[in-house]
Short mmCIF file of C-alpha atoms in Angstrom, two decimals:
data_model
loop_
_atom_site.label_atom_id
_atom_site.label_comp_id
_atom_site.label_asym_id
_atom_site.label_seq_id
_atom_site.Cartn_x
_atom_site.Cartn_y
_atom_site.Cartn_z
CA MET A 15 -0.47 0.49 0.06
CA ARG A 16 1.66 3.40 -0.70
CA ILE A 17 0.65 5.84 1.73
CA LEU A 18 0.64 9.77 0.75
CA GLU A 19 0.81 12.82 3.52
CA PHE A 20 -0.51 16.28 2.49
CA THR A 21 -0.04 19.07 5.48
CA VAL A 22 -3.10 21.23 5.12
CA PRO A 23 -1.40 25.20 4.30
CA PRO A 24 -2.72 28.52 5.48
CA SER A 25 -5.10 28.53 2.39
CA TYR A 26 -6.85 26.16 2.36
CA GLU A 27 -8.11 27.30 6.55
CA SER A 28 -12.05 26.10 7.06
CA VAL A 29 -11.85 24.18 3.20
CA LYS A 30 -14.00 21.28 3.33
CA LEU A 31 -11.27 17.92 2.56
CA ARG A 32 -13.62 16.90 -0.18
CA GLY A 33 -12.16 21.21 -1.14
CA PHE A 34 -8.44 20.31 0.23
CA LEU A 35 -8.75 16.63 -1.63
CA ARG A 36 -9.90 18.21 -5.19
CA GLY A 37 -7.49 21.27 -5.31
CA TYR A 38 -4.30 21.30 -3.61
CA CYS A 39 -3.69 17.58 -3.80
CA ALA A 40 -5.29 17.33 -7.37
CA LEU A 41 -7.01 14.13 -6.77
CA SER A 42 -9.22 12.84 -9.35
CA ALA A 43 -12.97 12.19 -9.54
CA ARG A 44 -12.96 8.43 -10.07
CA LEU A 45 -9.26 8.32 -7.22
CA LEU A 46 -11.56 9.58 -4.43
CA THR A 47 -14.78 7.41 -4.40
CA ALA A 48 -12.04 4.70 -4.93
CA LEU A 49 -10.32 5.60 -1.55
CA LYS A 50 -13.98 6.33 -0.03
CA GLN A 51 -14.63 2.61 0.39
CA VAL A 52 -11.34 1.03 0.92
CA PRO A 53 -11.34 1.66 5.68
CA GLY A 54 -9.15 3.72 6.15
CA GLY A 55 -8.14 4.91 2.94
CA ILE A 56 -8.96 8.96 4.34
CA GLN A 57 -7.69 9.95 7.20
CA VAL A 58 -7.37 13.34 8.98
CA ASN A 59 -4.31 14.02 11.91
CA GLY A 60 -4.48 9.47 11.54
CA LEU A 61 -8.59 8.62 12.60
CA HIS A 62 -10.38 7.60 9.09
CA ALA A 63 -12.34 11.04 7.57
CA ARG A 64 -15.19 11.58 5.94
CA VAL A 65 -15.31 13.69 2.36
CA LEU A 66 -17.04 16.76 4.50
CA GLN A 67 -14.73 17.45 7.05
CA ILE A 68 -13.47 20.91 8.23
CA LEU A 69 -9.57 20.86 7.94
CA HIS A 70 -7.65 22.79 9.61
CA THR A 71 -4.61 24.53 8.96
CA GLY A 72 -1.47 21.92 9.84
CA ASP A 73 -3.50 18.88 9.66
CA CYS A 74 -2.32 15.89 8.31
CA VAL A 75 -3.88 14.11 5.44
CA ARG A 76 -3.49 11.26 4.98
CA LEU A 77 -4.82 9.16 1.87
CA CYS A 78 -3.44 5.35 2.09
CA LEU A 79 -4.05 4.49 -1.48
CA PRO A 80 -4.01 0.49 -2.51
CA LYS A 81 -2.43 -1.98 -4.31
CA ASP A 82 -3.29 -2.74 -8.12
CA GLY A 83 -5.63 -6.39 -7.46
CA LYS A 84 -4.16 -7.30 -10.98
CA ILE A 85 -0.37 -7.08 -12.37
CA PRO A 86 -0.24 -6.97 -16.97
CA ASP A 87 0.31 -11.56 -18.21
CA PRO A 88 3.45 -11.70 -18.26
CA VAL A 89 5.71 -11.88 -21.29
CA PRO A 90 9.89 -11.75 -21.37
CA ALA A 91 11.30 -8.73 -23.48
CA PRO A 92 14.39 -6.71 -22.60
CA LEU A 93 13.26 -3.59 -19.89
CA ALA A 94 16.09 -0.67 -20.01
CA VAL A 95 15.02 0.73 -16.84
CA VAL A 96 16.25 4.74 -16.37
CA TYR A 97 14.81 5.93 -13.24
CA GLU A 98 12.21 4.49 -10.51
CA ASP A 99 11.41 5.17 -7.19
CA ALA A 100 7.44 4.95 -5.10
CA ASP A 101 5.09 6.21 -7.65
CA LEU A 102 7.03 5.91 -11.46
CA LEU A 103 8.85 3.77 -13.60
CA VAL A 104 11.01 5.07 -16.33
CA ILE A 105 11.75 2.66 -19.39
CA ASN A 106 13.95 4.04 -22.34
CA LYS A 107 11.80 1.29 -24.76
CA GLN A 108 13.71 -0.16 -27.62
CA ALA A 109 12.46 -0.80 -31.50
CA GLY A 110 10.13 -3.01 -32.53
CA LEU A 111 8.28 -2.84 -28.70
CA PRO A 112 4.70 -2.36 -29.15
CA MET A 113 3.18 -0.45 -25.82
CA TYR A 114 0.28 -3.59 -25.67
CA ALA A 115 0.49 -6.96 -27.47
CA ARG A 116 -1.11 -7.36 -31.06
CA PRO A 117 -2.01 -9.99 -33.28
CA GLY A 118 1.34 -12.33 -34.11
CA HIS A 119 3.41 -10.12 -31.75
CA ASP A 120 2.97 -11.71 -27.65
CA ALA A 121 5.91 -9.34 -26.97
CA SER A 122 4.53 -5.75 -26.28
CA LEU A 123 6.35 -3.51 -22.73
CA CYS A 124 2.59 -3.96 -20.87
CA GLY A 125 4.33 -8.03 -21.28
CA ALA A 126 6.89 -7.03 -20.57
CA ILE A 127 6.23 -4.86 -17.89
CA GLY A 128 4.21 -7.82 -15.80
CA SER A 129 7.76 -9.57 -15.75
CA TYR A 130 9.67 -7.63 -14.43
CA CYS A 131 6.53 -7.05 -11.59
CA ARG A 132 7.19 -11.13 -11.92
CA THR A 133 10.58 -10.60 -11.11
CA THR A 134 10.54 -7.91 -8.59
CA GLY A 135 7.59 -8.53 -6.55
CA GLU A 136 6.93 -5.06 -6.77
CA ARG A 137 2.30 -5.32 -8.24
CA PHE A 138 1.60 -2.15 -10.27
CA ALA A 139 -0.88 -1.84 -13.57
CA PHE A 140 0.13 -1.11 -16.51
CA ARG A 141 -0.21 3.09 -16.23
CA PRO A 142 2.15 4.62 -19.14
CA VAL A 143 1.78 8.01 -19.20
CA TYR A 144 1.60 8.26 -22.63
CA ARG A 145 2.81 6.38 -25.71
CA ILE A 146 4.63 5.68 -28.40
CA ASP A 147 4.91 4.39 -31.54
CA LYS A 148 6.70 0.36 -32.06
CA ASP A 149 9.08 1.57 -33.83
CA THR A 150 9.79 5.02 -31.94
CA THR A 151 11.84 3.59 -29.28
CA GLY A 152 12.92 6.71 -26.51
CA LEU A 153 11.27 7.68 -22.40
CA VAL A 154 8.27 5.94 -21.38
CA VAL A 155 6.48 7.28 -18.02
CA LEU A 156 5.14 3.81 -15.83
CA ALA A 157 3.05 5.45 -12.67
CA LYS A 158 3.03 2.52 -10.63
CA ASN A 159 -0.70 3.83 -8.77
CA ALA A 160 -3.58 5.97 -9.49
CA TYR A 161 -3.09 9.21 -8.25
CA ALA A 162 0.98 9.58 -10.37
CA ALA A 163 -0.78 8.39 -12.99
CA ALA A 164 -3.59 11.15 -12.31
CA CYS A 165 -1.73 14.69 -11.81
CA LEU A 166 1.28 13.86 -14.40
CA ALA A 167 -1.52 13.39 -17.70
CA GLY A 168 -0.03 16.00 -19.67
CA ASN A 169 2.52 17.73 -17.51
CA ILE A 170 5.72 16.28 -18.61
CA GLU A 171 7.78 18.21 -21.48
CA LYS A 172 8.99 16.45 -24.26
CA THR A 173 11.80 16.01 -26.05
CA TYR A 174 11.78 13.38 -28.81
CA TYR A 175 14.85 14.32 -31.56
CA ALA A 176 14.57 12.83 -35.40
CA VAL A 177 15.76 12.56 -39.15
CA CYS A 178 13.70 14.58 -41.81
CA GLU A 179 14.70 14.38 -45.19
CA GLY A 180 16.27 16.88 -46.78
CA CYS A 181 17.22 20.27 -45.05
CA MET A 182 16.01 22.10 -42.84
CA ARG A 183 18.14 24.99 -40.63
CA GLY A 184 16.76 27.79 -37.67
CA ALA A 185 13.06 26.65 -36.31
CA GLY A 186 9.26 26.90 -36.13
CA SER A 187 6.40 25.18 -35.59
CA ILE A 188 3.35 23.10 -37.78
CA THR A 189 -0.27 23.50 -37.35
CA ALA A 190 -1.19 20.82 -39.62
CA SER A 191 -4.49 19.77 -38.06
CA ILE A 192 -4.53 15.20 -38.88
CA ARG A 193 -7.26 13.54 -39.68
CA VAL A 194 -6.93 9.03 -40.33
CA LYS A 195 -6.59 9.23 -43.98
CA PRO A 196 -9.79 8.46 -46.34
CA GLY A 197 -9.68 4.39 -46.25
CA HIS A 198 -7.71 3.59 -43.52
CA THR A 199 -7.62 2.73 -40.14
CA VAL A 200 -3.88 3.09 -38.67
CA GLN A 201 -2.78 5.86 -41.21
CA ARG A 202 -2.83 9.64 -40.94
CA GLU A 203 -3.17 12.39 -42.93
CA ALA A 204 -3.08 16.36 -42.79
CA CYS A 205 -5.86 18.85 -43.35
CA ASP A 206 -6.78 21.74 -42.82
CA ALA A 207 -8.45 23.09 -39.64
CA GLY A 208 -11.28 21.87 -39.28
CA ALA A 209 -11.16 18.93 -40.14
CA GLY A 210 -9.35 17.15 -38.03
CA GLU A 211 -7.41 17.73 -34.45
CA GLN A 212 -5.39 20.11 -34.02
CA ALA A 213 -1.58 19.23 -33.78
CA VAL A 214 1.24 21.92 -33.13
CA THR A 215 4.15 20.53 -32.98
CA HIS A 216 8.20 22.91 -32.49
CA TRP A 217 10.75 22.07 -34.21
CA ARG A 218 14.34 23.27 -33.90
CA ALA A 219 17.41 21.32 -36.09
CA LEU A 220 20.58 20.62 -34.36
CA ALA A 221 22.35 19.70 -37.12
CA ASP A 222 22.59 18.84 -41.34
CA ASP A 223 24.30 17.85 -43.83
CA GLY A 224 22.31 18.31 -46.72
CA ARG A 225 20.48 15.39 -46.90
CA PHE A 226 18.89 15.21 -43.87
CA THR A 227 19.02 16.84 -41.31
CA LEU A 228 18.65 16.33 -37.12
CA LEU A 229 15.89 17.79 -35.17
CA ALA A 230 14.61 18.16 -31.36
CA CYS A 231 11.29 18.01 -31.68
CA ARG A 232 8.32 19.99 -28.70
CA LEU A 233 4.99 18.88 -29.28
CA GLU A 234 2.32 21.20 -27.81
CA THR A 235 -0.08 18.66 -28.48
CA GLY A 236 0.31 14.09 -28.89
CA ARG A 237 -2.42 12.84 -31.92
CA THR A 238 -1.40 9.79 -33.14
CA HIS A 239 1.87 9.50 -35.61
CA GLN A 240 2.60 13.53 -35.49
CA ILE A 241 6.01 14.29 -35.77
CA ARG A 242 4.97 11.56 -38.85
CA VAL A 243 2.73 13.61 -40.13
CA HIS A 244 3.61 16.80 -39.75
CA PHE A 245 7.13 16.77 -40.80
CA SER A 246 5.49 14.71 -44.11
CA SER A 247 3.12 16.57 -45.11
CA SER A 248 6.49 19.48 -45.49
CA GLY A 249 8.05 17.13 -47.77
CA HIS A 250 10.20 15.31 -45.51
CA PRO A 251 9.18 12.38 -43.83
CA LEU A 252 11.26 11.01 -41.52
CA ALA A 253 14.04 9.04 -42.73
CA GLY A 254 13.03 5.37 -42.42
CA ASP A 255 9.26 5.78 -42.60
CA ASP A 256 8.77 3.94 -45.47
CA PHE A 257 4.63 4.49 -44.08
CA TYR A 258 4.47 8.38 -44.79
CA GLY A 259 7.17 8.72 -48.15
CA GLY A 260 10.83 8.58 -46.41
CA ARG A 261 13.34 6.04 -47.41
CA THR A 262 14.77 3.11 -45.61
CA GLU A 263 18.68 3.06 -47.35
CA TRP A 264 19.56 4.35 -43.95
CA ILE A 265 17.69 3.14 -41.19
CA GLY A 266 15.35 0.01 -41.08
CA ARG A 267 12.17 2.78 -38.94
CA GLN A 268 11.67 5.96 -38.54
CA ALA A 269 13.97 7.44 -36.78
CA LEU A 270 12.11 8.87 -34.73
CA HIS A 271 13.57 8.93 -30.39
CA CYS A 272 11.95 10.18 -27.26
CA GLY A 273 15.38 11.70 -25.33
CA ARG A 274 14.56 14.05 -23.63
CA MET A 275 11.68 14.45 -20.37
CA LYS A 276 10.69 17.31 -18.02
CA LEU A 277 8.65 16.67 -15.19
CA THR A 278 7.46 18.14 -11.37
CA HIS A 279 7.63 15.06 -9.25
CA PRO A 280 3.71 14.10 -8.86
CA VAL A 281 4.47 13.06 -4.77
CA THR A 282 7.66 15.17 -3.74
CA GLY A 283 7.58 17.54 -6.10
CA ARG A 284 11.13 17.45 -7.10
CA GLU A 285 11.93 18.63 -10.42
CA LEU A 286 13.28 15.76 -12.56
CA GLU A 287 14.94 15.55 -16.08
CA ILE A 288 15.42 11.99 -16.58
CA ILE A 289 18.18 11.53 -20.40
CA GLY A 290 17.33 7.77 -22.27
CA SER A 291 20.44 6.81 -24.49
CA PHE A 292 19.91 6.70 -28.14
CA PRO A 293 19.46 3.84 -29.94
CA ASP A 294 22.72 1.43 -31.73
CA ASP A 295 20.91 1.96 -35.24
CA PHE A 296 20.38 5.96 -34.68
CA LYS A 297 23.48 6.27 -33.37
CA GLU A 298 24.77 5.46 -36.90
CA LEU A 299 22.85 7.12 -39.07
CA LEU A 300 24.56 10.68 -36.96
CA LYS A 301 27.93 8.99 -37.27
CA LYS A 302 26.96 8.50 -41.02
CA MET A 303 25.79 12.06 -41.47
CA GLY A 304 28.92 13.20 -39.46
CA VAL A 305 27.79 14.14 -36.26
CA LYS A 306 29.52 13.80 -33.12
CA ASN A 307 29.12 13.60 -29.58
CA ILE A 308 25.43 13.02 -29.97
CA GLN A 309 24.56 12.62 -26.75
CA THR A 310 26.46 16.08 -25.81
CA LEU A 311 24.57 17.31 -28.24
CA ALA A 312 20.84 15.99 -26.72
CA ALA A 313 21.82 16.91 -22.93
CA ASN A 314 22.53 21.26 -24.26
CA ASP A 315 19.36 20.83 -25.89
#
């Protein structure tokens, strides 16, 4: 069981417990309802409390988060852990590993987490805060409890590194909307505003060799295939991304890596910056471009 404790600040003097939990603690309505069903799940100063109770400055509010009832079915797969604590697990995902199992492809990050839980003795559900494509590599944040998941949703600043075809210099933003391509179920396309979902990608060129450009990308929105669609629609498909018009001579999958992230820890409030090392095929592509010290370049972006 994960126990969280909060001290009531002066700004919440004489506020009902419900308001404190929803406001100060950022508790979701769903989690609040679940905690109300747990004996002793919500306590004030060591005693069981009702959500209509009035709080006072200095009161200690304790939440007792129950352990998850079921862990993912284990399916062994390589798992590179780059950060872990009682609330978070951050993985540097390899290429070829989908988030969930699919027909003909049993290995998945979900199954790998099941194996990890079986090995370590931990017990938590598979809660990715966001998803990345099967052949996109890099950092994936998993929340070990519902509280961490609710706090982190939409609150992680991620930097993706991509290699696109052609020469791009300077910096800019792509704002084309994105929709499912007519006649397809997976493939997306850029479209006019109002015809799809709004999507915004900010990019900065880090290096180029005249044929390819290394980019740092940050997303305001998180649409499926967003970076891949945006650069393809701009005439600069990602290297290796034949699904969106890229050539595969130099790399056999889309050259896209979630390599850096910043977040505020949902429980401690500590600012975290996490770096995910580049995979070998990405580093080999950059070597052919003449890019050196890529990890240093990314860290200084």
